[in-house]
Amino acid sequence: MKYKSNLLRTTRIALATLFFVAVTLLFLGVGWQFNLWFAWVAKVQFLPALIALDFAVLALLVVLTLIFGRLYCSVICPLGVMQDIFGWLGKKQKRNRYSYSTEKRWLRYSVLAIFIVCLILGFAPVTTLLAPYSAYGRIVNSIFRPLYDLLQNALALVDTHFEWYLIPKAELWLRSVTTLVVALLTLVLLGVLAWRNGRTYCNTICPVGTILSFFARFSLLRIQVDENKCNKCTLCEKNCKAAAIDAKSGKVDYSRCVACGDCIDKCNRDALHYKPINLRAKKAEEVKTSTDNQPASPERRAMLTGALLAVSSAAMAQAKIKVDGGLAEIEEKRVPHRDTPLTPPGSISARNMQKHCTACQLCVSACPNNVLRPSLDPMRFMQPEMSFERGFCRPECNRCSQVCPTAAIKAIEAEEKTAIRIGRAVWIAENCIPVTKGDKCGACARNCQAEAILMVDYTTSDGRKVQVPTVDAERCIGCGECEYICPARPFSAIYVEGYTTHHND
């Protein structure tokens, strides 16, 4: 039973394109209906499924790897496909650029061990940086999303000129300079590595690649060399982006092979085939994968098995309103200091978010109200938090909970959301316009949908009688409309302080 070389490679490229485009469009925020159709593409990523304890997806990916090898890395993982694109561009400059290299087990397992420890301890900065799907999400959301929005605005200008009014104008703003810098550095690093050496990152740093490599060693379908046809021309080795083919010995390191089919496509003598392993031949001859041509020692196998168990244990532990009519220039609001950070309804608490979120930024991209942005807190680095300078959390919106692939934000219905209190509004007298200027206001009370704010009499320090807001904390759900609508600048006179744990009435 053999498979034609062009069939393997063509099928792999077609499927990889579909997954890559779908994931990219999710992060670009092309439309909520698209999110509803293709949110599953984010939820079949390995690490999000592991953290969400989605055992059905995990079982599917493991079985897929045991049958086909590491196709996940070359088809489903967007960061892996992006590396293939960079590698393909590199081959345009210089053909036959790769060569066989030994497996860096010490580096792979060390990074995996660090990742596991940080996952268990909930140390987000490391886990978020190493998660491949999340790294790609940050790249798209921080770098390509603004470019997409610029293109949309250019088309909107044309659309308005012809009075069609079909394309809405996107609001451009920088959610986090730090996240942008991290995304740029990640893109440059991966681009250089993939351009020069193919899948170096996948086979030395990526924790998902290391985990799947264990199962790929025992895959049913593999790239195999026909010794009777092979003339040791090394074309397969020079075109293996995983550096997994040793042409001199005719052996393939299946722990690193991603079954891309490039080697088969380049072979001029039909000496390479993607076919089921011959179990009888396997008993007669062990496939050699390390540089010293020795099988993996029991200690090394035990180490990886223990690492896999530790990962499982760690997982188990785990309508914008314009107040000025859009005419006058108003000073930008500044983010107030919050003793307790605000996390979206459904996230339960900042601690729960810290344990389960991989900072992929999909919720940030999906938020239509510009409420979510990456955190700068070292313990919750780049994970989403809420602030209300550009909008407020509308009670009828539950989009962030619908797209989260790790269940860091649990799926909730709109009706359920209105009963979740994520924080309470706090009034600051020295910022309030009636106190500082003597003018009447009451914008916060008029716009509070929970009817948690009332205007009461207040005597200022100089003896003036004014009306100021008072907050009923039991009714306030922390939506932030009062903070957003408050005309005081640069700091609102009323802001939302988060609860350590959300209250569900």
Short mmCIF file of C-alpha atoms in Angstrom, two decimals, residues 118-470:
data_model
loop_
_atom_site.label_atom_id
_atom_site.label_comp_id
_atom_site.label_asym_id
_atom_site.label_seq_id
_atom_site.Cartn_x
_atom_site.Cartn_y
_atom_site.Cartn_z
CA CYS A 118 5.53 27.05 34.93
CA LEU A 119 2.18 25.54 33.91
CA ILE A 120 1.81 23.88 37.30
CA LEU A 121 2.82 27.04 39.17
CA GLY A 122 0.65 29.26 36.99
CA PHE A 123 3.64 31.38 35.91
CA ALA A 124 2.03 32.93 32.82
CA PRO A 125 5.00 34.81 31.27
CA VAL A 126 6.77 31.58 30.27
CA THR A 127 3.76 29.51 29.25
CA THR A 128 2.28 32.30 27.14
CA LEU A 129 5.56 32.89 25.31
CA LEU A 130 6.08 29.20 24.52
CA ALA A 131 2.52 28.34 23.44
CA PRO A 132 2.73 28.17 19.60
CA TYR A 133 -0.92 28.90 18.80
CA SER A 134 -0.89 31.88 21.16
CA ALA A 135 2.33 33.22 19.66
CA TYR A 136 0.72 33.22 16.23
CA GLY A 137 -2.41 34.88 17.60
CA ARG A 138 -0.37 37.72 19.07
CA ILE A 139 1.47 38.18 15.78
CA VAL A 140 -1.77 38.49 13.82
CA ASN A 141 -3.62 40.60 16.38
CA SER A 142 -0.74 43.02 17.06
CA ILE A 143 0.90 43.31 13.62
CA PHE A 144 -1.46 42.21 10.85
CA ARG A 145 -4.76 43.32 12.41
CA PRO A 146 -3.84 47.05 12.21
CA LEU A 147 -2.85 46.57 8.56
CA TYR A 148 -6.15 44.83 7.89
CA ASP A 149 -8.03 47.67 9.61
CA LEU A 150 -6.16 50.22 7.49
CA LEU A 151 -7.21 48.37 4.36
CA GLN A 152 -10.81 48.23 5.61
CA ASN A 153 -10.79 51.98 6.26
CA ALA A 154 -9.41 52.66 2.78
CA LEU A 155 -12.23 50.59 1.27
CA ALA A 156 -14.70 52.36 3.56
CA LEU A 157 -13.60 55.71 2.11
CA VAL A 158 -14.29 54.45 -1.40
CA ASP A 159 -17.55 52.96 -0.21
CA THR A 160 -18.62 56.29 1.32
CA HIS A 161 -17.59 58.20 -1.80
CA PHE A 162 -20.02 56.18 -3.89
CA GLU A 163 -22.66 56.41 -1.12
CA TRP A 164 -22.99 52.64 -0.78
CA TYR A 165 -22.35 52.61 3.00
CA LEU A 166 -21.70 48.85 3.08
CA ILE A 167 -18.25 48.80 4.75
CA PRO A 168 -17.95 50.07 8.34
CA LYS A 169 -14.92 52.07 9.41
CA ALA A 170 -12.59 50.29 11.84
CA GLU A 171 -11.21 52.06 14.92
CA LEU A 172 -7.43 51.97 14.97
CA TRP A 173 -5.69 52.02 18.34
CA LEU A 174 -2.68 50.38 19.94
CA ARG A 175 -3.85 48.00 22.64
CA SER A 176 -0.39 47.28 24.07
CA VAL A 177 3.08 48.46 23.07
CA THR A 178 4.65 45.59 25.03
CA THR A 179 2.59 42.94 23.24
CA LEU A 180 3.45 44.54 19.89
CA VAL A 181 7.17 44.38 20.71
CA VAL A 182 6.89 40.75 21.82
CA ALA A 183 4.97 39.88 18.64
CA LEU A 184 7.56 41.61 16.44
CA LEU A 185 10.46 39.86 18.15
CA THR A 186 8.69 36.50 17.84
CA LEU A 187 7.98 37.08 14.16
CA VAL A 188 11.58 38.10 13.43
CA LEU A 189 13.05 35.19 15.40
CA LEU A 190 10.81 32.59 13.77
CA GLY A 191 11.28 34.15 10.36
CA VAL A 192 15.07 34.05 10.55
CA LEU A 193 15.16 30.50 11.93
CA ALA A 194 12.70 29.19 9.35
CA TRP A 195 14.35 31.08 6.49
CA ARG A 196 17.75 29.61 7.29
CA ASN A 197 17.05 26.23 8.86
CA GLY A 198 13.40 25.29 8.38
CA ARG A 199 11.69 23.93 11.51
CA THR A 200 14.37 24.64 14.11
CA TYR A 201 11.86 26.18 16.51
CA CYS A 202 9.40 23.28 16.18
CA ASN A 203 12.03 20.66 16.93
CA THR A 204 14.00 22.37 19.68
CA ILE A 205 11.76 24.84 21.55
CA CYS A 206 8.06 24.15 20.95
CA PRO A 207 6.56 22.11 23.84
CA VAL A 208 3.76 20.80 21.62
CA GLY A 209 6.28 19.53 19.07
CA THR A 210 8.19 17.75 21.83
CA ILE A 211 5.05 16.10 23.22
CA LEU A 212 3.83 14.96 19.81
CA SER A 213 7.30 13.73 18.87
CA PHE A 214 6.93 10.94 21.43
CA PHE A 215 3.80 9.61 19.71
CA ALA A 216 5.19 10.23 16.21
CA ARG A 217 7.98 7.70 16.86
CA PHE A 218 5.30 5.00 16.81
CA SER A 219 3.20 6.26 13.90
CA LEU A 220 1.72 3.75 11.47
CA LEU A 221 2.37 5.72 8.28
CA ARG A 222 5.94 6.94 7.76
CA ILE A 223 8.35 8.22 5.17
CA GLN A 224 10.48 5.19 4.28
CA VAL A 225 13.59 4.78 2.14
CA ASP A 226 13.88 1.98 -0.41
CA GLU A 227 17.57 1.02 -0.13
CA ASN A 228 17.43 -0.77 -3.48
CA LYS A 229 16.53 2.43 -5.34
CA CYS A 230 18.35 5.05 -3.27
CA ASN A 231 21.69 6.24 -4.72
CA LYS A 232 22.59 8.51 -1.77
CA CYS A 233 22.19 11.68 -3.81
CA THR A 234 21.13 13.53 -0.58
CA LEU A 235 18.36 15.49 -2.34
CA CYS A 236 15.88 14.29 0.30
CA GLU A 237 18.17 15.42 3.12
CA LYS A 238 18.78 18.82 1.51
CA ASN A 239 15.03 19.42 1.21
CA CYS A 240 13.98 18.18 4.66
CA LYS A 241 13.00 21.30 6.61
CA ALA A 242 12.92 19.24 9.81
CA ALA A 243 16.56 18.12 9.35
CA ALA A 244 15.25 14.61 10.03
CA ILE A 245 16.69 12.60 7.10
CA ASP A 246 20.19 11.15 7.25
CA ALA A 247 20.80 10.29 3.59
CA LYS A 248 24.06 8.45 4.28
CA SER A 249 22.43 5.90 6.58
CA GLY A 250 19.05 6.05 4.87
CA LYS A 251 17.27 6.65 8.16
CA VAL A 252 14.50 9.09 9.10
CA ASP A 253 14.00 10.59 12.55
CA TYR A 254 10.24 10.20 12.88
CA SER A 255 10.14 12.25 16.07
CA ARG A 256 10.98 15.32 14.01
CA CYS A 257 9.46 14.43 10.62
CA VAL A 258 6.24 16.39 10.00
CA ALA A 259 5.13 14.29 7.00
CA CYS A 260 5.21 17.28 4.66
CA GLY A 261 6.10 15.17 1.60
CA ASP A 262 8.80 17.55 0.30
CA CYS A 263 11.44 14.83 0.32
CA ILE A 264 9.26 12.45 -1.72
CA ASP A 265 8.58 15.21 -4.22
CA LYS A 266 12.31 15.84 -4.71
CA CYS A 267 13.41 12.21 -5.05
CA ASN A 268 14.24 11.40 -8.69
CA ARG A 269 14.44 7.64 -8.22
CA ASP A 270 11.13 6.92 -6.46
CA ALA A 271 13.10 5.73 -3.45
CA LEU A 272 10.92 7.43 -0.84
CA HIS A 273 7.37 6.42 0.00
CA TYR A 274 4.81 7.34 2.63
CA LYS A 275 3.40 3.98 3.68
CA PRO A 276 2.57 1.78 6.68
CA ILE A 277 5.51 0.51 8.67
CA ASN A 278 6.38 -3.14 8.15
CA LEU A 279 5.98 -4.52 11.67
CA ARG A 280 7.92 -7.69 10.89
CA ALA A 281 10.83 -5.71 9.53
CA LYS A 282 10.62 -3.43 12.54
CA LYS A 283 11.19 -6.37 14.84
CA ALA A 284 14.26 -7.33 12.86
CA GLU A 285 15.75 -3.83 12.79
CA GLU A 286 15.17 -0.91 15.18
CA VAL A 287 14.80 2.49 13.53
CA LYS A 288 17.72 4.63 14.65
CA THR A 289 16.90 8.24 15.45
CA SER A 290 19.78 9.68 17.46
CA THR A 291 23.23 10.73 16.25
CA ASP A 292 25.01 7.84 17.88
CA ASN A 293 22.62 5.41 16.15
CA GLN A 294 21.46 4.06 19.49
CA PRO A 295 17.83 3.57 20.51
CA ALA A 296 16.46 5.88 23.18
CA SER A 297 17.52 4.76 26.63
CA PRO A 298 14.89 3.66 29.16
CA GLU A 299 15.87 6.66 31.29
CA ARG A 300 15.10 9.06 28.47
CA ARG A 301 11.82 7.35 27.69
CA ALA A 302 10.88 7.46 31.37
CA MET A 303 11.76 11.15 31.48
CA LEU A 304 9.47 11.99 28.55
CA THR A 305 6.67 9.78 29.86
CA GLY A 306 6.91 11.52 33.23
CA ALA A 307 6.84 14.88 31.48
CA LEU A 308 3.66 13.92 29.65
CA LEU A 309 2.04 12.82 32.89
CA ALA A 310 3.08 16.08 34.52
CA VAL A 311 1.49 18.08 31.70
CA SER A 312 -1.76 16.18 32.21
CA SER A 313 -1.60 16.75 35.96
CA ALA A 314 -0.96 20.44 35.46
CA ALA A 315 -3.93 20.68 33.14
CA MET A 316 -6.17 18.88 35.62
CA ALA A 317 -5.08 21.31 38.37
CA GLN A 318 -6.13 23.85 36.33
CA ALA A 319 -22.11 50.39 20.29
CA LYS A 320 -19.77 52.93 21.24
CA ILE A 321 -21.32 56.20 22.56
CA LYS A 322 -19.72 59.51 21.51
CA VAL A 323 -20.24 61.97 24.36
CA ASP A 324 -19.28 64.97 22.25
CA GLY A 325 -21.26 64.16 19.11
CA GLY A 326 -17.99 63.40 17.34
CA LEU A 327 -17.20 67.10 16.76
CA ALA A 328 -14.98 68.40 19.55
CA GLU A 329 -11.55 67.11 20.43
CA ILE A 330 -11.54 65.66 23.93
CA GLU A 331 -8.52 64.75 25.98
CA GLU A 332 -7.87 61.01 25.98
CA LYS A 333 -8.79 59.19 29.14
CA ARG A 334 -6.12 57.47 31.19
CA VAL A 335 -6.33 54.03 32.72
CA PRO A 336 -7.11 54.29 36.45
CA HIS A 337 -5.22 52.26 39.02
CA ARG A 338 -7.22 49.20 40.09
CA ASP A 339 -6.21 47.27 43.19
CA THR A 340 -7.86 44.17 41.71
CA PRO A 341 -7.77 43.69 37.91
CA LEU A 342 -10.99 43.31 35.96
CA THR A 343 -11.40 40.09 33.99
CA PRO A 344 -14.33 39.26 31.66
CA PRO A 345 -17.55 37.71 32.92
CA GLY A 346 -17.14 33.95 32.78
CA SER A 347 -13.48 34.03 33.82
CA ILE A 348 -14.43 33.60 37.51
CA SER A 349 -11.33 35.43 38.78
CA ALA A 350 -7.96 36.80 37.77
CA ARG A 351 -6.38 33.75 39.39
CA ASN A 352 -8.44 31.38 37.26
CA MET A 353 -7.52 33.40 34.17
CA GLN A 354 -3.86 33.22 35.11
CA LYS A 355 -3.97 29.42 35.31
CA HIS A 356 -5.87 28.73 32.09
CA CYS A 357 -5.23 31.59 29.67
CA THR A 358 -2.44 31.28 27.07
CA ALA A 359 -2.71 34.95 25.97
CA CYS A 360 -3.64 34.09 22.40
CA GLN A 361 -5.54 37.42 22.09
CA LEU A 362 -8.53 35.85 20.34
CA CYS A 363 -10.92 37.37 22.90
CA VAL A 364 -9.20 40.75 22.47
CA SER A 365 -9.76 40.49 18.73
CA ALA A 366 -13.40 39.39 19.14
CA CYS A 367 -14.38 42.13 21.61
CA PRO A 368 -16.55 44.63 19.66
CA ASN A 369 -16.48 47.22 22.43
CA ASN A 370 -12.70 47.77 22.74
CA VAL A 371 -12.79 46.76 26.39
CA LEU A 372 -10.16 43.99 26.43
CA ARG A 373 -6.44 44.63 26.14
CA PRO A 374 -3.27 42.68 27.12
CA SER A 375 -2.15 42.99 30.73
CA LEU A 376 1.28 44.27 31.72
CA ASP A 377 1.17 42.54 35.11
CA PRO A 378 4.22 40.20 35.20
CA MET A 379 2.14 37.32 36.61
CA ARG A 380 -0.58 37.74 33.97
CA PHE A 381 1.65 38.92 31.15
CA MET A 382 -0.35 39.66 27.97
CA GLN A 383 -3.47 37.95 29.30
CA PRO A 384 -6.67 39.96 28.73
CA GLU A 385 -7.93 42.47 31.24
CA MET A 386 -10.71 45.02 31.03
CA SER A 387 -10.60 48.79 30.94
CA PHE A 388 -13.20 51.30 29.80
CA GLU A 389 -11.47 54.23 28.10
CA ARG A 390 -12.86 53.28 24.64
CA GLY A 391 -16.06 51.43 25.46
CA PHE A 392 -17.86 49.43 28.09
CA CYS A 393 -18.85 45.78 28.52
CA ARG A 394 -22.35 45.66 27.10
CA PRO A 395 -24.61 43.31 29.09
CA GLU A 396 -25.93 41.66 25.91
CA CYS A 397 -22.45 40.82 24.55
CA ASN A 398 -20.83 37.46 25.37
CA ARG A 399 -18.42 37.12 22.45
CA CYS A 400 -15.23 36.66 24.46
CA SER A 401 -16.72 33.67 26.25
CA GLN A 402 -17.81 32.14 22.94
CA VAL A 403 -14.36 32.17 21.32
CA CYS A 404 -12.03 31.27 24.23
CA PRO A 405 -10.39 27.94 23.28
CA THR A 406 -9.05 27.12 26.76
CA ALA A 407 -12.21 27.84 28.79
CA ALA A 408 -10.27 30.50 30.70
CA ILE A 409 -13.44 32.46 29.96
CA LYS A 410 -16.23 29.94 30.34
CA ALA A 411 -19.07 30.11 27.83
CA ILE A 412 -22.02 32.04 29.24
CA GLU A 413 -25.35 33.17 27.82
CA ALA A 414 -26.22 36.87 27.63
CA GLU A 415 -28.98 36.42 30.19
CA GLU A 416 -26.55 34.75 32.59
CA LYS A 417 -24.02 37.54 32.15
CA THR A 418 -26.30 40.21 33.60
CA ALA A 419 -26.27 38.34 36.93
CA ILE A 420 -22.47 38.19 37.18
CA ARG A 421 -20.84 40.96 39.21
CA ILE A 422 -17.20 41.34 38.18
CA GLY A 423 -16.61 44.56 40.12
CA ARG A 424 -18.17 47.64 41.64
CA ALA A 425 -18.12 51.30 40.70
CA VAL A 426 -16.15 53.65 42.99
CA TRP A 427 -16.67 57.43 43.06
CA ILE A 428 -13.69 59.81 43.26
CA ALA A 429 -14.79 63.20 44.59
CA GLU A 430 -11.73 65.18 43.47
CA ASN A 431 -12.36 64.21 39.82
CA CYS A 432 -16.12 64.83 39.74
CA ILE A 433 -17.23 67.81 37.64
CA PRO A 434 -20.00 68.99 40.05
CA VAL A 435 -17.39 69.10 42.83
CA THR A 436 -14.50 70.61 40.85
CA LYS A 437 -16.43 72.98 38.57
CA GLY A 438 -19.87 73.30 40.13
CA ASP A 439 -21.60 72.16 36.92
CA LYS A 440 -24.47 69.69 36.92
CA CYS A 441 -23.71 66.29 35.44
CA GLY A 442 -25.27 62.96 36.42
CA ALA A 443 -24.15 61.19 33.22
CA CYS A 444 -23.20 58.08 35.17
CA ALA A 445 -26.61 57.77 36.86
CA ARG A 446 -28.55 58.41 33.65
CA ASN A 447 -26.67 55.72 31.72
CA CYS A 448 -26.40 52.98 34.36
CA GLN A 449 -28.35 50.03 32.95
CA ALA A 450 -28.26 48.22 36.30
CA GLU A 451 -29.79 51.27 38.02
CA ALA A 452 -27.05 51.03 40.63
CA ILE A 453 -26.22 54.76 40.70
CA LEU A 454 -28.30 57.50 42.25
CA MET A 455 -27.60 61.22 42.53
CA VAL A 456 -27.56 62.54 46.11
CA ASP A 457 -26.88 65.87 47.81
CA TYR A 458 -23.26 66.61 48.71
CA THR A 459 -21.56 69.55 50.39
CA THR A 460 -18.17 70.49 48.99
CA SER A 461 -15.24 71.65 51.12
CA ASP A 462 -16.07 75.28 50.29
CA GLY A 463 -19.72 74.88 51.37
CA ARG A 464 -21.39 74.47 47.95
CA LYS A 465 -24.40 72.14 47.59
CA VAL A 466 -24.11 69.85 44.60
CA GLN A 467 -25.46 66.53 43.43
CA VAL A 468 -23.01 63.63 43.14
CA PRO A 469 -23.38 59.88 42.46
CA THR A 470 -23.66 57.15 45.05
#
